[in-house]
Coordinates of C-alpha atoms and ligand atoms in Angstrom, one line a residue:
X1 CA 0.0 0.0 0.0
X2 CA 1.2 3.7 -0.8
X3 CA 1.8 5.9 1.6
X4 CA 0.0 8.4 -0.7
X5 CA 2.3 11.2 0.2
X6 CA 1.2 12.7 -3.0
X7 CA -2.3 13.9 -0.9
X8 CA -0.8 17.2 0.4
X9 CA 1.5 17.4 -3.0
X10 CA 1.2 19.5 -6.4
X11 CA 1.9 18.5 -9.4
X12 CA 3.6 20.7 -12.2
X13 CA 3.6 19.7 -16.0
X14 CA 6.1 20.4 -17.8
X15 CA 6.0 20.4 -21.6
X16 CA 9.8 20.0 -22.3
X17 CA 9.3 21.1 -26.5
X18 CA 8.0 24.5 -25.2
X19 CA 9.6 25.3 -21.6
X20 CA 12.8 26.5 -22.2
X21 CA 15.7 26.1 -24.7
X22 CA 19.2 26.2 -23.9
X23 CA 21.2 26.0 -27.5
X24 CA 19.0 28.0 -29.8
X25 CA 17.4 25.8 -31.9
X26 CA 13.9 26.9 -31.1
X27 CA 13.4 23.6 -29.5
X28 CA 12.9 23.8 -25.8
X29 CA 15.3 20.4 -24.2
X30 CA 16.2 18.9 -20.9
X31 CA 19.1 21.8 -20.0
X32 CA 16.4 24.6 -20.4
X33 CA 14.5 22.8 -17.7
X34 CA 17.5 22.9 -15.0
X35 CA 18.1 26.1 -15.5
X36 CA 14.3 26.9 -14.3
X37 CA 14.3 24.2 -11.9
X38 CA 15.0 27.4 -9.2
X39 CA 11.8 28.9 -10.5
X40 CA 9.7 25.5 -10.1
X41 CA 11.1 25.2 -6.4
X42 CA 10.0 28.8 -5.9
X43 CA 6.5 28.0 -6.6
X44 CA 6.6 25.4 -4.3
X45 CA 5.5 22.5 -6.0
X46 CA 6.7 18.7 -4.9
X47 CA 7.1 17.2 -8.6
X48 CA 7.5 17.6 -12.3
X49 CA 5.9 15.5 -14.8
X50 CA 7.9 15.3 -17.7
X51 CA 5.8 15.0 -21.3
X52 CA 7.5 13.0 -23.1
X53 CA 11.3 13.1 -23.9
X54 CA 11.6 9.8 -26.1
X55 CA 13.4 9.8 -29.2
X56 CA 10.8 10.1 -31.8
X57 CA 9.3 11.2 -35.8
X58 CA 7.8 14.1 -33.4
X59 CA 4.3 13.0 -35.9
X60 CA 2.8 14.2 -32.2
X61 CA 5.1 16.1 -30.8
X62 CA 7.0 13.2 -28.6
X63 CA 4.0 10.8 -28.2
X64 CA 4.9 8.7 -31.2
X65 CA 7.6 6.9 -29.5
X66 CA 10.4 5.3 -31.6
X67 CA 12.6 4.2 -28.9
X68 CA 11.2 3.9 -25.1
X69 CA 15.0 3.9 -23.3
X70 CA 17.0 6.8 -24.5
X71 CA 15.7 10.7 -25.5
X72 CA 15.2 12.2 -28.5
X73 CA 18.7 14.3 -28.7
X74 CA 16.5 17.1 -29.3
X75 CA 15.8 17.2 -26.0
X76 CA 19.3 16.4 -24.8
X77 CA 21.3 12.9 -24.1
X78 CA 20.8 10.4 -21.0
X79 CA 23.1 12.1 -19.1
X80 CA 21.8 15.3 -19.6
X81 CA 18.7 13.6 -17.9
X82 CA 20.3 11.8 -15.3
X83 CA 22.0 16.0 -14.4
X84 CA 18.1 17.2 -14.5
X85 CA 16.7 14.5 -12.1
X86 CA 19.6 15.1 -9.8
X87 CA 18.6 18.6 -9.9
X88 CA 15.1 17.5 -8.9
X89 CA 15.7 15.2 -6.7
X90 CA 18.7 18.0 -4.4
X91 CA 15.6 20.3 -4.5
X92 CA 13.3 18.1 -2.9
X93 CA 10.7 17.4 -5.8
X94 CA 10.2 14.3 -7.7
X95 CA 10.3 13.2 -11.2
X96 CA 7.0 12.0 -12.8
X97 CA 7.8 10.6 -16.5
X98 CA 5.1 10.2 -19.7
X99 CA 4.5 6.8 -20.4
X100 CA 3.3 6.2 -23.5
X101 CA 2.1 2.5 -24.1
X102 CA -1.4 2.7 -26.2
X103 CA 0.7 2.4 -28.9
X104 CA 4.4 3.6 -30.6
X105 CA 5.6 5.1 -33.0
X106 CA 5.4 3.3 -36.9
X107 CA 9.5 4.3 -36.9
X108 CA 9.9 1.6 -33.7
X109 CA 12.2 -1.0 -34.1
X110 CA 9.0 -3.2 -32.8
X111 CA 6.4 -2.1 -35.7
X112 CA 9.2 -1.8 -38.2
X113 CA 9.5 -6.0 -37.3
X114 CA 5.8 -6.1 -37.2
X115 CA 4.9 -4.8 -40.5
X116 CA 8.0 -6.5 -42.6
X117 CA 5.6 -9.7 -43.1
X118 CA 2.7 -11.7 -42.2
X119 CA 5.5 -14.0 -40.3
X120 CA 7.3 -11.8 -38.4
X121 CA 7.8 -12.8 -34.8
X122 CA 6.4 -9.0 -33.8
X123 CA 3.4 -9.3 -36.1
X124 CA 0.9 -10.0 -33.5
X125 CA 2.7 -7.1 -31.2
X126 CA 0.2 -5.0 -33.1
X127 CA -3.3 -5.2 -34.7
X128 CA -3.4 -6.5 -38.3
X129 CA -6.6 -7.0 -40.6
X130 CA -7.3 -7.9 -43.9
X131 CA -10.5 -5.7 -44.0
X132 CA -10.6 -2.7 -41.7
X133 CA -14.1 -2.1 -38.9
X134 CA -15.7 1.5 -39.0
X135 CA -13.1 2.8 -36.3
X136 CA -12.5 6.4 -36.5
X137 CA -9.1 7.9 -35.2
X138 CA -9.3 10.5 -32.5
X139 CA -7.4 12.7 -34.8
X140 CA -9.9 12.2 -37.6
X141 CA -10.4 9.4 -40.4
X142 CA -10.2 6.0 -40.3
X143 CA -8.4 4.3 -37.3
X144 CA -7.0 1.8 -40.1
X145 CA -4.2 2.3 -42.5
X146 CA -3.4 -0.1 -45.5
X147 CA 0.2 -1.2 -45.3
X148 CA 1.8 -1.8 -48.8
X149 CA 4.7 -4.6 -47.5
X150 CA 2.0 -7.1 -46.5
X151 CA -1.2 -5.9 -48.2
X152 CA -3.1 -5.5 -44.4
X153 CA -4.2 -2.9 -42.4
X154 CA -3.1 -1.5 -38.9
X155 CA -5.0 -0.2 -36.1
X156 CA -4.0 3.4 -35.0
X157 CA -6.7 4.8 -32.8
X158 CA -4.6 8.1 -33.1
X159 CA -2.1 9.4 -35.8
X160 CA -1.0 7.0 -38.9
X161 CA 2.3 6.8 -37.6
X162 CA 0.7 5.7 -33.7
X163 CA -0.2 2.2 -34.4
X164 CA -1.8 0.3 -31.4
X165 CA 0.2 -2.0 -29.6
X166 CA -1.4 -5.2 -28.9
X167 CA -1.5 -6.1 -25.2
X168 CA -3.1 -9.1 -25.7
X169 CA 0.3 -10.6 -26.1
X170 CA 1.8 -11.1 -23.0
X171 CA 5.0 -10.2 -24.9
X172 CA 4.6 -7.0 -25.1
X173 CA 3.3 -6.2 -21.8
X174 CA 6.4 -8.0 -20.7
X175 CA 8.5 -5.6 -22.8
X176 CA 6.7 -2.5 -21.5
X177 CA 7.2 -4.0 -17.9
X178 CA 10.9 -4.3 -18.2
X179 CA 10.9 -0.7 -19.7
X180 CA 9.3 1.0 -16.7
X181 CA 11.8 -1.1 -14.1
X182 CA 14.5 0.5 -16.3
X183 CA 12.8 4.1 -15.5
X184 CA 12.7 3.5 -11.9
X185 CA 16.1 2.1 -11.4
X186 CA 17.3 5.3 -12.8
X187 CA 15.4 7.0 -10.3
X188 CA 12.4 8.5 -11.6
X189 CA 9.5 8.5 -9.1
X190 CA 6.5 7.4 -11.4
X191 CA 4.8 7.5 -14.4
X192 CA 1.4 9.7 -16.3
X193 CA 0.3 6.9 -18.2
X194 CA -0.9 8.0 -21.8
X195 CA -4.8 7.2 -22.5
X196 CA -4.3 3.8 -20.5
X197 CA -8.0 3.5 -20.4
X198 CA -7.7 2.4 -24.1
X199 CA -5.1 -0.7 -24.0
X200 CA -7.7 -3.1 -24.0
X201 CA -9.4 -3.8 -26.8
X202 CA -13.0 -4.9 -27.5
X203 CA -12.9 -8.4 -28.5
X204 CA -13.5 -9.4 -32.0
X205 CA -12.7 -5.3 -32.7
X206 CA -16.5 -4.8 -33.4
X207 CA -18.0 -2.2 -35.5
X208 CA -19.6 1.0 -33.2
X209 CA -17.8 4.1 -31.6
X210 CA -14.1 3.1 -31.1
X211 CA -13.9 6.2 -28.0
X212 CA -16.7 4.2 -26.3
X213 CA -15.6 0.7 -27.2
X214 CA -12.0 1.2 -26.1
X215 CA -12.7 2.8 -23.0
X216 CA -11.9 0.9 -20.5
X217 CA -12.1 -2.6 -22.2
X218 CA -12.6 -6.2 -20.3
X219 CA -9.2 -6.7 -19.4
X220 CA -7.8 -3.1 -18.4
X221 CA -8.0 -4.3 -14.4
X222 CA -6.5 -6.8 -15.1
X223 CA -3.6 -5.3 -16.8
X224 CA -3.3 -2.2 -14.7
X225 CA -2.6 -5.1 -11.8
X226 CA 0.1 -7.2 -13.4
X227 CA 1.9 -3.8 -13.9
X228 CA 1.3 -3.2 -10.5
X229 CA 2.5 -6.3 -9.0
X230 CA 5.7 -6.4 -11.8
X231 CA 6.7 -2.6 -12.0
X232 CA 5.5 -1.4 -8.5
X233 CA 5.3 -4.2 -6.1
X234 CA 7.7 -3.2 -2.8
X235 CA 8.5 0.3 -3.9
X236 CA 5.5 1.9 -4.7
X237 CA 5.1 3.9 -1.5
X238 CA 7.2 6.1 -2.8
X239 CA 5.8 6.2 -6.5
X240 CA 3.4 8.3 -7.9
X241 CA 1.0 6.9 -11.1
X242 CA -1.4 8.6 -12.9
X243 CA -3.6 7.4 -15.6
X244 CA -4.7 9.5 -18.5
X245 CA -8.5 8.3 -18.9
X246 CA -10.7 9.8 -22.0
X247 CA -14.1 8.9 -21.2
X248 CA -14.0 7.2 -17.6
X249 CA -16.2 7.1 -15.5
X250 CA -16.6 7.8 -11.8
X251 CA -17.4 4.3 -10.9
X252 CA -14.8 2.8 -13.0
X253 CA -12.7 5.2 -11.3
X254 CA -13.1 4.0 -7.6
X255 CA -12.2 0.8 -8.7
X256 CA -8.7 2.2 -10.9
X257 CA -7.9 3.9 -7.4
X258 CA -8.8 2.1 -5.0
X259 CA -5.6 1.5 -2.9
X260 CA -6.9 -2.0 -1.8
X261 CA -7.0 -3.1 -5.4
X262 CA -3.4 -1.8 -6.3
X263 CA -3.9 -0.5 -9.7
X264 CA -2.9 3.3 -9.9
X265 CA -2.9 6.3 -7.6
X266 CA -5.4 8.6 -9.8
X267 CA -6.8 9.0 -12.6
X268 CA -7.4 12.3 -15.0
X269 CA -11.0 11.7 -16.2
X270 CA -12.5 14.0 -19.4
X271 CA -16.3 14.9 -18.1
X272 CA -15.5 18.8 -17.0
X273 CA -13.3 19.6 -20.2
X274 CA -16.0 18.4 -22.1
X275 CA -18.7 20.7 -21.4
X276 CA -18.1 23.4 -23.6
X277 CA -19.2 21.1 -26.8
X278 CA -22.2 19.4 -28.5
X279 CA -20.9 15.9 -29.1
X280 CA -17.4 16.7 -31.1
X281 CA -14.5 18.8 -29.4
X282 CA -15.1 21.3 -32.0
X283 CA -18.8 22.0 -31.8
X284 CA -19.0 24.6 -29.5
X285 CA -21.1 25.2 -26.4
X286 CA -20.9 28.4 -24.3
X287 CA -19.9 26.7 -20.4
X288 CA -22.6 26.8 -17.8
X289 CA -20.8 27.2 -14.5
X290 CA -23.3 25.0 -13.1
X291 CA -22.8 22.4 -15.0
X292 CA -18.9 22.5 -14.5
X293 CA -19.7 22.3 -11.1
X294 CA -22.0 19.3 -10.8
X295 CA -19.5 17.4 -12.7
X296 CA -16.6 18.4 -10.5
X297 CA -19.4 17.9 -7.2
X298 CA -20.0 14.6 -8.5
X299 CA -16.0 13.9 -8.8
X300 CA -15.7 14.9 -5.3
X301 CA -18.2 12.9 -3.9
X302 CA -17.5 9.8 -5.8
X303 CA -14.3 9.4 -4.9
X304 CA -14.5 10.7 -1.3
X305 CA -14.5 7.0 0.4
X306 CA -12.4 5.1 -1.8
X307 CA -10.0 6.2 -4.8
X308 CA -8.6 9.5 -5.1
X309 CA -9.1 12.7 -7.4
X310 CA -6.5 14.7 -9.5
X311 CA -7.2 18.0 -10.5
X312 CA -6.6 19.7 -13.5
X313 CA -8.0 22.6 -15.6
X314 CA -5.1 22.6 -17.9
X315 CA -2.9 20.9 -19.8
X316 CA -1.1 20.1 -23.8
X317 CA -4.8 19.1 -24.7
X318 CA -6.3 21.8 -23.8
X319 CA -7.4 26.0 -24.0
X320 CA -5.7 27.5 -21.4
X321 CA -8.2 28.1 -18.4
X322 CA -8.1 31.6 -17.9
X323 CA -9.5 31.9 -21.8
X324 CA -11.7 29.1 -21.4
X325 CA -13.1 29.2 -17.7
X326 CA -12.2 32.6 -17.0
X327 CA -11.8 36.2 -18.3
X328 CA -8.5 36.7 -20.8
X329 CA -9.5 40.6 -21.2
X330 CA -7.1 43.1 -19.1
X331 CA -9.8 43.9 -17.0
X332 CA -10.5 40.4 -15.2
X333 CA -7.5 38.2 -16.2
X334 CA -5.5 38.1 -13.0
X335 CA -8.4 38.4 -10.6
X336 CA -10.0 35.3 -13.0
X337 CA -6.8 33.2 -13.5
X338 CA -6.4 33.3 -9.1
X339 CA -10.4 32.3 -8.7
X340 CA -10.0 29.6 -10.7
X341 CA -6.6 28.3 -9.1
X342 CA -8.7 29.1 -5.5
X343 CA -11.7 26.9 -6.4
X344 CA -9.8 24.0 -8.0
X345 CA -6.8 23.7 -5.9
X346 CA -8.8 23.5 -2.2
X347 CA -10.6 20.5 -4.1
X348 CA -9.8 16.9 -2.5
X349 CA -7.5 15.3 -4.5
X350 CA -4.0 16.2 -5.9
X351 CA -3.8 19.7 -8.1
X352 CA -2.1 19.5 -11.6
X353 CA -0.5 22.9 -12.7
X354 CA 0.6 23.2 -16.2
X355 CA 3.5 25.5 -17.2
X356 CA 2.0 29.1 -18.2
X357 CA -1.0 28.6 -15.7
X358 CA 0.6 30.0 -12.6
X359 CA 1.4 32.8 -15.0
X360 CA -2.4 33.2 -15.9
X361 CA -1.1 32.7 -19.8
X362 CA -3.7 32.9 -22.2
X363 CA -4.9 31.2 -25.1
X364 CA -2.9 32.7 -28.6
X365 CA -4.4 35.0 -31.4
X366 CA -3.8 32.1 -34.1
X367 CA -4.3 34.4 -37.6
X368 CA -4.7 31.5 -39.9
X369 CA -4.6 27.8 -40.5
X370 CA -0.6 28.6 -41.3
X371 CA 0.0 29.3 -37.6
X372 CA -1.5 26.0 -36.3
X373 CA 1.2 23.1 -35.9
X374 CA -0.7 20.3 -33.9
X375 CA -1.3 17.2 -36.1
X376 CA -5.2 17.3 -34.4
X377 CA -5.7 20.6 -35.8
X378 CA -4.6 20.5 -39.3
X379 CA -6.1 17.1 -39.7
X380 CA -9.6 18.4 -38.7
X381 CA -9.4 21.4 -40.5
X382 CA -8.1 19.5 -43.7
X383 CA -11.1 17.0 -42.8
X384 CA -14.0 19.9 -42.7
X385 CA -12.8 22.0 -45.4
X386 CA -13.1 18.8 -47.8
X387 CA -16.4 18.0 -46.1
X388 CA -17.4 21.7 -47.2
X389 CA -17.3 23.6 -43.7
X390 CA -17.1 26.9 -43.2
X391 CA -13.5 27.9 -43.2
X392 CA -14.2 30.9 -41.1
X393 CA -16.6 28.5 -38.4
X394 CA -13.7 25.9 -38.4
X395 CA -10.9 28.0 -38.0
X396 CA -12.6 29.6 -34.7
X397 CA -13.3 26.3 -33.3
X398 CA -9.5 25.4 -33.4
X399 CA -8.8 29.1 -32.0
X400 CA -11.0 28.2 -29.2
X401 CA -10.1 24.7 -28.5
X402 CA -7.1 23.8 -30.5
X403 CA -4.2 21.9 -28.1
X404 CA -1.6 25.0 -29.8
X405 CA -2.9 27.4 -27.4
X406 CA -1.2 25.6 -24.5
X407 CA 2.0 25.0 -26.2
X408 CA 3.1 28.3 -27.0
X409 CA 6.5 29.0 -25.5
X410 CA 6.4 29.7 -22.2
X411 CA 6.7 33.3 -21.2
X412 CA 9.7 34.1 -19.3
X413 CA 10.2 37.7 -19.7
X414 CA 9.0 40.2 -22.4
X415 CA 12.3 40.0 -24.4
X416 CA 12.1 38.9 -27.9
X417 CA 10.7 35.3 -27.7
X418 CA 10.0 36.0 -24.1
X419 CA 13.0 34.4 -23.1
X420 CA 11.9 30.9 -24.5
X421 CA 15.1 30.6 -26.8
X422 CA 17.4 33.4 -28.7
X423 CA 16.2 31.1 -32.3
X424 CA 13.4 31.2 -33.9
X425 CA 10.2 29.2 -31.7
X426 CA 9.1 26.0 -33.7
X427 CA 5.3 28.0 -32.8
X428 CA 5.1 31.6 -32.4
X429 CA 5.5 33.0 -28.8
X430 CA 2.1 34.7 -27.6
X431 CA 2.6 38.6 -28.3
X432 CA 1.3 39.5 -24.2
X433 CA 4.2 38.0 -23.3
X434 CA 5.1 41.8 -22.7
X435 CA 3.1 41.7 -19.5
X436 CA 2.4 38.4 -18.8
X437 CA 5.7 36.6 -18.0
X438 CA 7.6 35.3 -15.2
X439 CA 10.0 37.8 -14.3
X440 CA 7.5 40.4 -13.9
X441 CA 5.3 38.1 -12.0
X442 CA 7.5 36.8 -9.7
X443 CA 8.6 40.6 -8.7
X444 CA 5.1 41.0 -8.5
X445 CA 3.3 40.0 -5.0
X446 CA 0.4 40.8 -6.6
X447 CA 0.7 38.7 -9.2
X448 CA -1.1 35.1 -10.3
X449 CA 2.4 33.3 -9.6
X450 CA 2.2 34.6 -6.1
X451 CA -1.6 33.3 -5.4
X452 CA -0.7 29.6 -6.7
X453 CA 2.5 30.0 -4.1
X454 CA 0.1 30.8 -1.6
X455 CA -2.6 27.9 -2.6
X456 CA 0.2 25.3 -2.4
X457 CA 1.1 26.5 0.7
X458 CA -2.2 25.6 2.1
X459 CA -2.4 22.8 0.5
X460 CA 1.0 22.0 2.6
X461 CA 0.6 23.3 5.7
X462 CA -3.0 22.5 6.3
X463 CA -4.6 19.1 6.8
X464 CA -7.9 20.1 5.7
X465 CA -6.2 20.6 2.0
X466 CA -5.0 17.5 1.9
X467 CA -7.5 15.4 3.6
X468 CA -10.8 17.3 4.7
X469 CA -14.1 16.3 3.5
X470 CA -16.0 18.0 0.7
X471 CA -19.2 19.3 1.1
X472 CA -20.9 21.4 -2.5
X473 CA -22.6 25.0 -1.9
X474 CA -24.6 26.7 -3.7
X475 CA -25.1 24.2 -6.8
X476 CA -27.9 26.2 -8.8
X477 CA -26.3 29.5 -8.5
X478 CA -25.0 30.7 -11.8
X479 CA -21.9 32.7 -10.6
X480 CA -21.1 31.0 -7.6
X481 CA -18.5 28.4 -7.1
X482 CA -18.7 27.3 -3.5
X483 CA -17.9 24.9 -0.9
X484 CA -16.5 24.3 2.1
X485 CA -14.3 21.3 3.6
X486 CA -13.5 19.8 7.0
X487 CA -11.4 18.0 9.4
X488 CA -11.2 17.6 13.2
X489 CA -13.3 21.1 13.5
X490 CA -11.3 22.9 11.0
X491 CA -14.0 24.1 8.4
X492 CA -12.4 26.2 5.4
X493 CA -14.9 27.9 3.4
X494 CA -14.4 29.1 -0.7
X495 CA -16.5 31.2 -2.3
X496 CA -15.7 32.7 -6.0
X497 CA -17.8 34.2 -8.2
X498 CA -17.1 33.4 -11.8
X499 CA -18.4 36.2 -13.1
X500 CA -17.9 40.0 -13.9
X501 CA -21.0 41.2 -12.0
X502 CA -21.3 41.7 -8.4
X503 CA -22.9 38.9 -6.8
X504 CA -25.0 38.5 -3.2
X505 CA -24.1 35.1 -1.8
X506 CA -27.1 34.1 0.4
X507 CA -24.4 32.3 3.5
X508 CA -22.6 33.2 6.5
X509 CA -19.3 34.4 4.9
X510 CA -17.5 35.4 8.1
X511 CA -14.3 33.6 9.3
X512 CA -10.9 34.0 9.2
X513 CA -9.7 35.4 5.9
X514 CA -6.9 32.9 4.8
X515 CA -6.0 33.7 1.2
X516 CA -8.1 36.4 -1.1
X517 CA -7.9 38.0 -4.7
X518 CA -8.9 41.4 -3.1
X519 CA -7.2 43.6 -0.8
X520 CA -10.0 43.8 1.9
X521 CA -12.9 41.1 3.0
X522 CA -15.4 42.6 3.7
X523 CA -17.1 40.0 5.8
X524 CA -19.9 39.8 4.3
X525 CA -22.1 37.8 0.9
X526 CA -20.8 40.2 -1.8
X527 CA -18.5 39.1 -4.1
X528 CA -16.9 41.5 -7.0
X529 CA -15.9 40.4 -9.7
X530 CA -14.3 37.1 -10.3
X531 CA -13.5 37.9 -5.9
X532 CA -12.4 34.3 -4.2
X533 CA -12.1 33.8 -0.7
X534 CA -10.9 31.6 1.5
X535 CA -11.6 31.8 5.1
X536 CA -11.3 29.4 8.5
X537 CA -13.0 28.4 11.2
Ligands
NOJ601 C1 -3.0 11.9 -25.0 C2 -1.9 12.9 -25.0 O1 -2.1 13.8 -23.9 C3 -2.0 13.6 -26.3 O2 -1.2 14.8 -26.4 C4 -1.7 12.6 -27.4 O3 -1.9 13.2 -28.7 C5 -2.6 11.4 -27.3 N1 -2.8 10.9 -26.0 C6 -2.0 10.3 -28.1 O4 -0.8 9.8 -27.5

């Protein structure tokens, strides 16, 4: 059993291709990241998670994996790992690594075999068929690709060149296995495992909705298990696994995280970034803020005996939150960026930052198709414009949800290329990086930076963070996110009102004013605009 030391810790993703880059190629790599690792202490949080690092075709920017034991030299060399996990690991954090395991990279030494003929010893390390099913790939079109050496077709629920690995073959689970003990005897401290919900595949591959028949197939307990009791057993106390899970549900989620069942530690599950669309990621819905929080209510709740929550409003995948949840105009975006942080991080469960977040970055002004780089995005909009879409419609439904807006370069300063890299960034740096960047946030004690130090310091120093009970407020009000949580007599009330009007909360607001995005508390059920509050007693 764990000694789940990750309850009272905070999680910080890194996205290596886009942090920081130290030789100029435009390319952020593993030496930009230790010479920030001062910054990441500064903010407090316990460990990194690493996207990943693996040498690869970069067809999706590092999660088309060619070879799962060395790093792309892009990012830098082994060694130049084994100097930034040192650096970790003297500052106290820990080292959380992207494992990628759904499928590889076509370029692997393990589909190269697989593909070369209908004999190969690796053929059935992947999924070959004479005639394709209906599958469609989550990055548009068919989930099947004809393969001229042997006249078949291959599985790849995501890009062409991310065909599925089969783990039906206890071969290759036994390869993936030894690969992870490899990590860990170098010393990193756990694993973000890559849409693991998906690794077990339907039976028979039947025709229907591959997102729904993949989720969580008949054998992903058992699998999750094995890996437990062959990668984990004996030193998992110290671990940390997290499993990336499009479409899972709360119940199936108990059971993933259950500690009795020794599976995984958490899981990131899809329902609240998924709100803000009919059907299809790119069918827009304007959010209701009740909504959001029923979902997020009924995350608490569900996993408030058994299993555990993690917490996220951002990451690659997604908007940035402060465009998306928030208010990105001048007026509101600090005051929104720190509500959101307030409401999400005093949750049960352990809080994922992702880089640019703490800064309150914002999603970019994208002026054409030309500016996009994600495979996602240009495959849907090359999809809809030869469906006959509105070029106009489509190309603001990638501005608003496209995964480019969270991989701008990070902001550092508001230099040239804020500071990302003295080349030319491999996607254009967002042009606020004049006011929104680190240096001037860090000077700032005002700033965004300063309120997410200040949430992870409650979330350290106070038990009722960590492991207080949940209990919703306020569910039908519009505007309102509220809630309070307890342990051994400690209440902690937070209010925040997600809006730009003044609000009348109708509670007892009073307590001991812990952490606020205003300079006074008034004591009382008004909230300004986008006003959190956090008060004791
Ligand atoms: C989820 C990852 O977060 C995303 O970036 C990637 O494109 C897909 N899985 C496929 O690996």
């Amino acid at each position: 059993m764990s000694s789940q030391w990750w309850k009272p810790a905070v999680v910080y993703q890194i996205y290596p291709r886009s942090f920081a880059d130290s030789d100029g190629d435009g390319i952020g790599d593993l030496g930009g990241i230790v010479q920030r690792l001062d910054y990441l202490q500064q903010l407090g949080v316990d460990v990194l998670w690493l996207s990943p690092i693996y040498p690869s075709p970069q067809d999706d920017n590092g999660y088309d994996i060619s070879d799962y034991q060395d790093v792309d030299p892009t990012f830098g060399s082994l060694n130049d790992f084994d100097a930034l996990l040192a650096g970790v690991h003297e500052r106290g954090m820990k080292l959380v690594m992207d494992l990628v395991v759904n499928h590889t990279s076509d370029e692997h030494p393990w589909f190269e075999e697989s593909r070369a003929s209908k004999d190969s010893p690796k053929r059935d390390w992947y999924w070959w068929r004479a005639e394709p099913n209906d599958w469609r790939s989550f990055f548009s079109g068919s989930a099947w690709e004809a393969d001229q050496a042997t006249r078949e077709f291959y599985l790849h629920l995501f890009s062409v060149k991310q065909p599925d690995l089969n783990w039906e073959n206890p071969a290759v689970r036994e390869a993936i296995y030894a690969m992870m003990r490899l990590w860990l005897d170098r010393g990193v401290d756990g694993f973000r495992m890559d849409v693991i919900n998906l690794i077990s595949k339907p039976p028979g591959l039947p025709d229907g909705d591959s997102a729904a028949l993949n989720n969580c197939g008949p054998r992903i307990h058992e699998f999750l298990q094995e890996m437990h009791r062959e990668v984990f057993a004996g030193r998992d106390a110290q671990l940390l696994t997290v499993g990336e899970m499009p479409g899972v549900t709360v119940e199936e989620a108990t059971l993933f995280t259950d500690p009795a069942r020794a599976e995984i530690d958490m899981v990131f599950q899809f329902e609240h970034v998924q709100l803000d669309q009919n059907g299809r990621k790119w069918d827009l819905r304007a959010l209701d803020l009740r909504e959001l929080k029923a979902v997020m209510n009924r995350w608490q709740l569900g996993l408030a005996e058994r299993g555990w929550n993690s917490l996220y409003w951002n990451n690659h995948d997604q908007p940035r939150a402060v465009s998306r949840f928030g208010d990105d105009s001048p007026e509101h975006r600090v005051r929104s960026a720190k509500a959101l942080a307030t409401v999400l991080h005093l949750q049960r469960g352990t809080p994922y930052v992702y880089q640019g977040e703490e800064l309150g970055m914002t999603n970019a002004p994208f002026a054409s198709i030309e500016d996009f780089r994600d495979i996602e995005s240009l495959n849907h909009y090359a999809e809809a414009i030869a469906a006959g879409e509105d070029p106009g419609r489509v190309l603001t439904a990638l501005r608003t949800k496209g995964r480019d807006n969270a991989r701008t370069p990070m902001q550092w300063d508001a230099s040239e290329h804020a500071g990302f890299t003295t080349g030319e960034p491999w996607l254009a740096v967002n042009p606020n990086h004049a006011e929104i960047n680190a240096q001037a946030a860090v000077a700032d004690p005002g700033s965004v930076f300063h309120h997410f130090r200040a949430l992870i310091g409650l979330r350290h120093s106070l038990p009722v963070v960590a492991d207080g009970d949940f209990t919703p407020l306020l569910a039908d009000d519009p505007h309102v996110y509220a809630y309070t949580r307890a342990l051994d007599g400690t209440e902690l009330l937070v209010l925040a009102n997600c809006s730009s009007e003044t609000v009348i909360v109708e509670l007892d607001a009073r307590g001991e004013p812990l952490l606020s995005n205003y300079d006074d508390d008034p004591q009382d059920g008004t909230l300004r605009a986008w006003e959190a509050r956090v008060l004791r007693r």
